[in-house]
Structures are given as C-alpha cells and as structure tokens.
Short mmCIF file of N, CA and C and ligand atoms in Angstrom, two decimals:
data_model
loop_
_atom_site.label_atom_id
_atom_site.label_comp_id
_atom_site.label_asym_id
_atom_site.label_seq_id
_atom_site.Cartn_x
_atom_site.Cartn_y
_atom_site.Cartn_z
N MET A 104 39.12 260.32 202.80
CA MET A 104 39.30 261.28 203.91
C MET A 104 39.07 260.56 205.23
N THR A 105 40.07 260.52 206.06
CA THR A 105 39.94 259.78 207.32
C THR A 105 39.34 260.63 208.42
N ASP A 106 39.54 261.95 208.37
CA ASP A 106 39.08 262.79 209.47
C ASP A 106 37.80 263.54 209.16
N CYS A 107 37.12 263.19 208.07
CA CYS A 107 35.87 263.86 207.71
C CYS A 107 34.71 263.23 208.50
N ILE A 108 33.95 264.05 209.18
CA ILE A 108 32.89 263.53 210.06
C ILE A 108 31.82 262.77 209.27
N PHE A 109 31.48 263.24 208.07
CA PHE A 109 30.44 262.55 207.31
C PHE A 109 30.99 261.25 206.68
N CYS A 110 32.27 261.22 206.34
CA CYS A 110 32.88 259.95 205.92
C CYS A 110 32.80 258.93 207.06
N LYS A 111 33.07 259.41 208.27
CA LYS A 111 33.02 258.50 209.42
C LYS A 111 31.60 258.01 209.67
N ILE A 112 30.63 258.86 209.49
CA ILE A 112 29.23 258.45 209.64
C ILE A 112 28.88 257.40 208.58
N ALA A 113 29.30 257.65 207.33
CA ALA A 113 28.99 256.70 206.24
C ALA A 113 29.64 255.34 206.49
N ARG A 114 30.81 255.35 207.15
CA ARG A 114 31.51 254.10 207.46
C ARG A 114 31.02 253.45 208.76
N GLY A 115 30.13 254.14 209.46
CA GLY A 115 29.62 253.60 210.71
C GLY A 115 30.56 253.80 211.89
N GLU A 116 31.58 254.64 211.74
CA GLU A 116 32.54 254.87 212.81
C GLU A 116 32.05 255.90 213.82
N ILE A 117 31.10 256.73 213.38
CA ILE A 117 30.42 257.67 214.28
C ILE A 117 28.94 257.31 214.19
N PRO A 118 28.26 257.16 215.33
CA PRO A 118 26.86 256.76 215.27
C PRO A 118 25.98 257.83 214.63
N SER A 119 24.96 257.37 213.94
CA SER A 119 23.96 258.28 213.38
C SER A 119 22.63 257.55 213.36
N LYS A 120 21.57 258.31 213.19
CA LYS A 120 20.25 257.72 213.01
C LYS A 120 20.04 257.50 211.52
N LYS A 121 20.34 256.30 211.09
CA LYS A 121 20.33 256.00 209.66
C LYS A 121 18.93 255.99 209.09
N VAL A 122 18.80 256.59 207.91
CA VAL A 122 17.54 256.60 207.17
C VAL A 122 17.60 255.61 206.01
N TYR A 123 18.76 255.53 205.38
CA TYR A 123 18.88 254.73 204.16
C TYR A 123 20.35 254.56 203.80
N GLU A 124 20.63 253.48 203.09
CA GLU A 124 21.99 253.24 202.60
C GLU A 124 21.94 252.37 201.37
N ASP A 125 22.73 252.71 200.37
CA ASP A 125 22.95 251.79 199.25
C ASP A 125 24.42 251.90 198.84
N GLU A 126 24.76 251.41 197.65
CA GLU A 126 26.19 251.39 197.30
C GLU A 126 26.77 252.79 197.07
N HIS A 127 25.91 253.76 196.74
CA HIS A 127 26.40 255.10 196.43
C HIS A 127 26.20 256.11 197.55
N VAL A 128 25.10 255.99 198.29
CA VAL A 128 24.72 257.07 199.21
C VAL A 128 24.37 256.54 200.60
N PHE A 129 24.39 257.47 201.55
CA PHE A 129 24.02 257.19 202.94
C PHE A 129 23.12 258.34 203.38
N ALA A 130 22.05 258.05 204.08
CA ALA A 130 21.15 259.10 204.56
C ALA A 130 20.93 258.93 206.06
N PHE A 131 20.90 260.07 206.78
CA PHE A 131 20.78 260.02 208.24
C PHE A 131 20.14 261.30 208.74
N HIS A 132 19.53 261.22 209.92
CA HIS A 132 18.86 262.38 210.49
C HIS A 132 19.86 263.45 210.91
N ASP A 133 19.50 264.70 210.62
CA ASP A 133 20.35 265.81 211.07
C ASP A 133 20.33 265.87 212.60
N ILE A 134 21.50 266.08 213.18
CA ILE A 134 21.63 266.07 214.64
C ILE A 134 20.97 267.29 215.28
N ASN A 135 20.74 268.32 214.49
CA ASN A 135 20.16 269.58 214.99
C ASN A 135 19.03 270.01 214.05
N PRO A 136 17.93 269.27 214.07
CA PRO A 136 16.89 269.47 213.04
C PRO A 136 16.21 270.83 213.12
N ILE A 137 15.89 271.37 211.96
CA ILE A 137 15.20 272.66 211.89
C ILE A 137 13.73 272.47 211.56
N ALA A 138 13.30 271.23 211.43
CA ALA A 138 11.90 270.94 211.09
C ALA A 138 11.61 269.51 211.53
N PRO A 139 10.33 269.12 211.62
CA PRO A 139 10.00 267.75 212.05
C PRO A 139 10.67 266.68 211.20
N VAL A 140 10.79 266.93 209.92
CA VAL A 140 11.55 266.04 209.05
C VAL A 140 12.81 266.78 208.61
N HIS A 141 13.96 266.28 208.96
CA HIS A 141 15.23 266.90 208.54
C HIS A 141 16.31 265.83 208.56
N PHE A 142 16.61 265.37 207.36
CA PHE A 142 17.70 264.41 207.25
C PHE A 142 18.62 264.81 206.11
N LEU A 143 19.78 264.17 206.07
CA LEU A 143 20.82 264.50 205.10
C LEU A 143 21.09 263.29 204.22
N ILE A 144 21.32 263.53 202.95
CA ILE A 144 21.74 262.48 202.03
C ILE A 144 23.14 262.83 201.54
N ILE A 145 24.07 261.89 201.70
CA ILE A 145 25.46 262.15 201.32
C ILE A 145 25.97 261.06 200.38
N PRO A 146 26.96 261.40 199.54
CA PRO A 146 27.64 260.33 198.80
C PRO A 146 28.55 259.58 199.77
N LYS A 147 28.70 258.28 199.58
CA LYS A 147 29.60 257.53 200.46
C LYS A 147 31.05 257.94 200.25
N ALA A 148 31.40 258.25 199.00
CA ALA A 148 32.77 258.68 198.70
C ALA A 148 32.92 260.15 199.07
N HIS A 149 34.07 260.49 199.63
CA HIS A 149 34.29 261.87 200.05
C HIS A 149 34.28 262.82 198.86
N LEU A 150 33.56 263.92 199.00
CA LEU A 150 33.46 264.97 197.99
C LEU A 150 33.18 266.25 198.77
N PRO A 151 34.11 267.20 198.78
CA PRO A 151 33.97 268.34 199.71
C PRO A 151 32.75 269.22 199.46
N SER A 152 32.52 269.59 198.21
CA SER A 152 31.39 270.49 197.94
C SER A 152 31.03 270.38 196.47
N LEU A 153 29.98 271.10 196.07
CA LEU A 153 29.60 271.08 194.65
C LEU A 153 30.70 271.65 193.77
N TYR A 154 31.58 272.46 194.32
CA TYR A 154 32.69 273.00 193.53
C TYR A 154 33.59 271.90 192.98
N GLU A 155 33.70 270.79 193.70
CA GLU A 155 34.64 269.72 193.30
C GLU A 155 33.97 268.65 192.44
N CYS A 156 32.69 268.80 192.14
CA CYS A 156 31.99 267.75 191.39
C CYS A 156 32.48 267.64 189.96
N GLU A 157 32.59 266.40 189.51
CA GLU A 157 32.97 266.10 188.13
C GLU A 157 32.05 265.00 187.60
N ALA A 158 32.23 264.65 186.34
CA ALA A 158 31.37 263.63 185.72
C ALA A 158 31.42 262.31 186.49
N GLY A 159 32.57 262.00 187.05
CA GLY A 159 32.70 260.74 187.79
C GLY A 159 31.82 260.66 189.03
N HIS A 160 31.30 261.79 189.47
CA HIS A 160 30.45 261.81 190.66
C HIS A 160 28.96 261.69 190.33
N GLU A 161 28.66 261.61 189.03
CA GLU A 161 27.25 261.71 188.63
C GLU A 161 26.39 260.56 189.15
N ALA A 162 26.94 259.38 189.25
CA ALA A 162 26.13 258.26 189.74
C ALA A 162 25.68 258.53 191.17
N ALA A 163 26.60 258.99 192.00
CA ALA A 163 26.24 259.25 193.40
C ALA A 163 25.33 260.48 193.50
N LEU A 164 25.65 261.54 192.75
CA LEU A 164 24.83 262.75 192.82
C LEU A 164 23.42 262.48 192.30
N GLY A 165 23.32 261.68 191.24
CA GLY A 165 22.00 261.34 190.72
C GLY A 165 21.22 260.51 191.71
N ARG A 166 21.89 259.57 192.36
CA ARG A 166 21.22 258.72 193.35
C ARG A 166 20.71 259.56 194.52
N MET A 167 21.50 260.56 194.94
CA MET A 167 21.07 261.42 196.05
C MET A 167 19.70 262.04 195.75
N LEU A 168 19.48 262.46 194.52
CA LEU A 168 18.20 263.06 194.17
C LEU A 168 17.13 262.01 193.88
N SER A 169 17.52 260.90 193.29
CA SER A 169 16.49 259.93 192.88
C SER A 169 15.88 259.20 194.07
N VAL A 170 16.56 259.17 195.21
CA VAL A 170 15.96 258.54 196.39
C VAL A 170 15.27 259.56 197.31
N ALA A 171 15.49 260.86 197.03
CA ALA A 171 15.04 261.89 197.97
C ALA A 171 13.53 261.85 198.23
N GLY A 172 12.74 261.78 197.16
CA GLY A 172 11.29 261.83 197.33
C GLY A 172 10.75 260.64 198.10
N ARG A 173 11.24 259.47 197.77
CA ARG A 173 10.77 258.26 198.48
C ARG A 173 11.14 258.32 199.96
N LEU A 174 12.37 258.71 200.25
CA LEU A 174 12.79 258.77 201.65
C LEU A 174 12.02 259.85 202.40
N ALA A 175 11.81 261.00 201.75
CA ALA A 175 11.06 262.08 202.39
C ALA A 175 9.65 261.61 202.76
N ARG A 176 9.01 260.93 201.81
CA ARG A 176 7.65 260.43 202.08
C ARG A 176 7.68 259.43 203.24
N GLU A 177 8.65 258.53 203.21
CA GLU A 177 8.75 257.52 204.27
C GLU A 177 8.98 258.16 205.64
N GLN A 178 9.65 259.32 205.66
CA GLN A 178 9.94 259.99 206.93
C GLN A 178 8.78 260.89 207.38
N GLY A 179 7.74 260.98 206.57
CA GLY A 179 6.56 261.72 206.98
C GLY A 179 6.33 263.04 206.26
N ALA A 180 7.23 263.40 205.36
CA ALA A 180 7.03 264.61 204.56
C ALA A 180 6.20 264.23 203.33
N THR A 181 4.89 264.11 203.55
CA THR A 181 4.01 263.59 202.50
C THR A 181 3.36 264.69 201.68
N ASP A 182 3.56 265.95 202.08
CA ASP A 182 2.90 267.06 201.39
C ASP A 182 3.93 268.09 200.93
N GLY A 183 5.11 267.60 200.62
CA GLY A 183 6.16 268.48 200.12
C GLY A 183 7.33 268.60 201.08
N PHE A 184 8.44 269.03 200.52
CA PHE A 184 9.65 269.20 201.33
C PHE A 184 10.59 270.11 200.55
N ARG A 185 11.64 270.54 201.22
CA ARG A 185 12.63 271.40 200.56
C ARG A 185 13.97 270.69 200.53
N THR A 186 14.68 270.82 199.41
CA THR A 186 16.04 270.29 199.29
C THR A 186 17.00 271.46 199.31
N ILE A 187 18.02 271.37 200.16
CA ILE A 187 18.99 272.46 200.31
C ILE A 187 20.40 271.87 200.22
N ILE A 188 21.23 272.48 199.38
CA ILE A 188 22.66 272.15 199.35
C ILE A 188 23.42 273.45 199.58
N ASN A 189 24.07 273.56 200.73
CA ASN A 189 24.88 274.74 201.02
C ASN A 189 26.28 274.52 200.47
N THR A 190 26.82 275.54 199.83
CA THR A 190 28.16 275.42 199.23
C THR A 190 29.04 276.61 199.60
N GLY A 191 30.18 276.30 200.20
CA GLY A 191 31.20 277.32 200.44
C GLY A 191 30.83 278.36 201.49
N ARG A 192 31.65 279.39 201.56
CA ARG A 192 31.48 280.42 202.59
C ARG A 192 30.15 281.16 202.45
N VAL A 193 29.85 281.62 201.27
CA VAL A 193 28.62 282.38 201.07
C VAL A 193 27.39 281.50 201.27
N GLY A 194 27.51 280.21 200.88
CA GLY A 194 26.41 279.27 201.09
C GLY A 194 26.30 278.79 202.52
N ARG A 195 27.23 279.26 203.39
CA ARG A 195 27.26 278.87 204.82
C ARG A 195 27.38 277.37 205.00
N GLN A 196 28.20 276.74 204.15
CA GLN A 196 28.46 275.31 204.33
C GLN A 196 29.30 275.10 205.59
N GLU A 197 28.87 274.19 206.44
CA GLU A 197 29.59 273.91 207.70
C GLU A 197 30.40 272.62 207.62
N VAL A 198 29.85 271.61 206.97
CA VAL A 198 30.54 270.33 206.84
C VAL A 198 30.94 270.15 205.38
N TYR A 199 32.25 270.01 205.16
CA TYR A 199 32.74 269.94 203.78
C TYR A 199 32.79 268.50 203.26
N HIS A 200 31.62 267.92 203.21
CA HIS A 200 31.33 266.66 202.52
C HIS A 200 29.92 266.87 201.99
N VAL A 201 29.79 266.89 200.67
CA VAL A 201 28.51 267.25 200.03
C VAL A 201 27.32 266.57 200.70
N HIS A 202 26.28 267.32 200.95
CA HIS A 202 25.06 266.74 201.51
C HIS A 202 23.85 267.54 201.06
N ILE A 203 22.77 266.81 200.83
CA ILE A 203 21.47 267.44 200.58
C ILE A 203 20.69 267.40 201.87
N HIS A 204 20.22 268.56 202.31
CA HIS A 204 19.26 268.61 203.42
C HIS A 204 17.88 268.33 202.84
N ILE A 205 17.15 267.42 203.47
CA ILE A 205 15.74 267.21 203.14
C ILE A 205 14.96 267.72 204.34
N VAL A 206 14.18 268.79 204.10
CA VAL A 206 13.51 269.48 205.20
C VAL A 206 12.02 269.53 204.92
N GLY A 207 11.23 269.04 205.85
CA GLY A 207 9.79 269.06 205.64
C GLY A 207 9.03 268.80 206.92
N GLY A 208 7.78 268.48 206.73
CA GLY A 208 6.89 268.33 207.86
C GLY A 208 5.70 269.22 207.59
N PRO A 209 4.70 269.16 208.44
CA PRO A 209 3.47 269.89 208.16
C PRO A 209 3.63 271.41 208.30
N ASP A 210 3.52 272.12 207.19
CA ASP A 210 3.43 273.59 207.18
C ASP A 210 4.49 274.28 208.01
N VAL A 211 5.74 273.87 207.86
CA VAL A 211 6.79 274.47 208.69
C VAL A 211 7.69 275.41 207.91
N LEU A 212 7.61 275.39 206.60
CA LEU A 212 8.60 276.13 205.83
C LEU A 212 8.14 277.53 205.47
N PRO A 213 9.02 278.52 205.65
CA PRO A 213 8.70 279.86 205.16
C PRO A 213 8.83 279.89 203.65
N GLY A 214 8.48 280.99 203.04
CA GLY A 214 8.67 281.11 201.60
C GLY A 214 10.14 281.11 201.24
N MET A 215 10.43 281.24 199.98
CA MET A 215 11.82 281.27 199.54
C MET A 215 12.51 282.51 200.11
N LEU A 216 13.82 282.60 199.85
CA LEU A 216 14.60 283.73 200.34
C LEU A 216 13.95 285.05 199.94
N LYS A 217 14.03 286.02 200.83
CA LYS A 217 13.45 287.33 200.53
C LYS A 217 14.20 287.98 199.39
N ARG A 218 13.46 288.67 198.52
CA ARG A 218 14.10 289.36 197.39
C ARG A 218 14.71 290.66 197.85
P1 AMP B 863 25.73 272.65 206.30
O1 AMP B 863 27.15 272.18 206.08
O2 AMP B 863 25.68 274.07 206.79
O3 AMP B 863 24.86 272.45 205.10
O4 AMP B 863 25.07 271.80 207.44
C1 AMP B 863 25.69 270.75 208.12
C2 AMP B 863 24.61 270.02 208.87
O5 AMP B 863 25.19 268.85 209.43
C3 AMP B 863 23.99 270.80 210.04
O6 AMP B 863 22.58 270.90 209.83
C4 AMP B 863 24.34 269.96 211.28
O7 AMP B 863 23.30 269.95 212.23
C5 AMP B 863 24.57 268.59 210.66
N1 AMP B 863 25.46 267.73 211.43
C6 AMP B 863 26.71 268.03 211.88
N2 AMP B 863 27.24 266.99 212.55
C7 AMP B 863 26.32 266.00 212.50
C8 AMP B 863 26.27 264.67 212.99
N3 AMP B 863 27.29 264.12 213.69
N4 AMP B 863 25.15 263.94 212.77
C9 AMP B 863 24.12 264.46 212.09
N5 AMP B 863 24.11 265.70 211.57
C10 AMP B 863 25.19 266.47 211.79
ZN1 ZN B 864 33.92 263.04 203.76
#
C-alpha cells in the first residue's frame, strides 16, 4: 500500500517518534496520546484490520504481542498497561493498518467498558 499512512511511517517516509523496530514490526508514539504512555505497534507489511488476518500474518501478529510488555516497561508503564485493537466501524478504527495501542502510565486508566 503506497498511500497508507502507517506503511509510510514504517518505511520512514513520514516522521514518527520510533519506539522499536525489527523485521516484522514497527512501534512509535501515538501523535495524540490519551495517557502518559501511548504508543502503537504495527506490522511492517500492510494489513488493513483484524478482519483480513490469515495464518500468513501470524509471525507479525505474534511479534506485536511478544514485544509489547518489554516495550511498555521501557516506556515507563511498569505497573500495568492496556492493549487496544480497534476494528472496523463499530470498533471506531480510524487508520486501516492493524495496530495495537499500548496505553499506560501511573493510575490513568478507567475500568473496563461499562456494562
Ligand atoms: P484507531 O485507528 O482508532 O485505533 O487509532 C488510530 C491512532 O493513530 C490514533 O490514536 C491517532 O492518534 C494515531 N495516529 C494517526 N496518525 C498518526 C501519526 N502520523 N503518527 C502517530 N500516530 C498517529
Ligand atoms: Zn499500511
């Protein structure tokens, strides 16, 4: 995808505050943070949403989760954090390139969604 903003960030064509990079994933600070720690982990290869995931994406999807805790701790979320993946219209997804939000910081998170 040439016109996807997160593809461009992963390729370094749009500047970002990089947190981490390896062969599968790229992580960077959210431009509009909702908490003291708020960064995104994305697969380097374009993937619009969880709806499009297949077995071939498992290496990147697994890596996104396996680095999350270490990166969260390094960014200062040492006492817990929340992982959020918004999908589609109902999930209020804004950027159609899969991303995990890592949100944390000292005592900033409300409880889970209201029942
Ligand atoms: P969503 O698709 O709703 O899960 O969220 C998209 C997230 O991407 C939002 O939290 C935005 O603040 C963030 N975002 C959009 N553009 C950029 C950018 N250029 N750099 C960093 N974060 C961004
Ligand atoms: Zn993309």
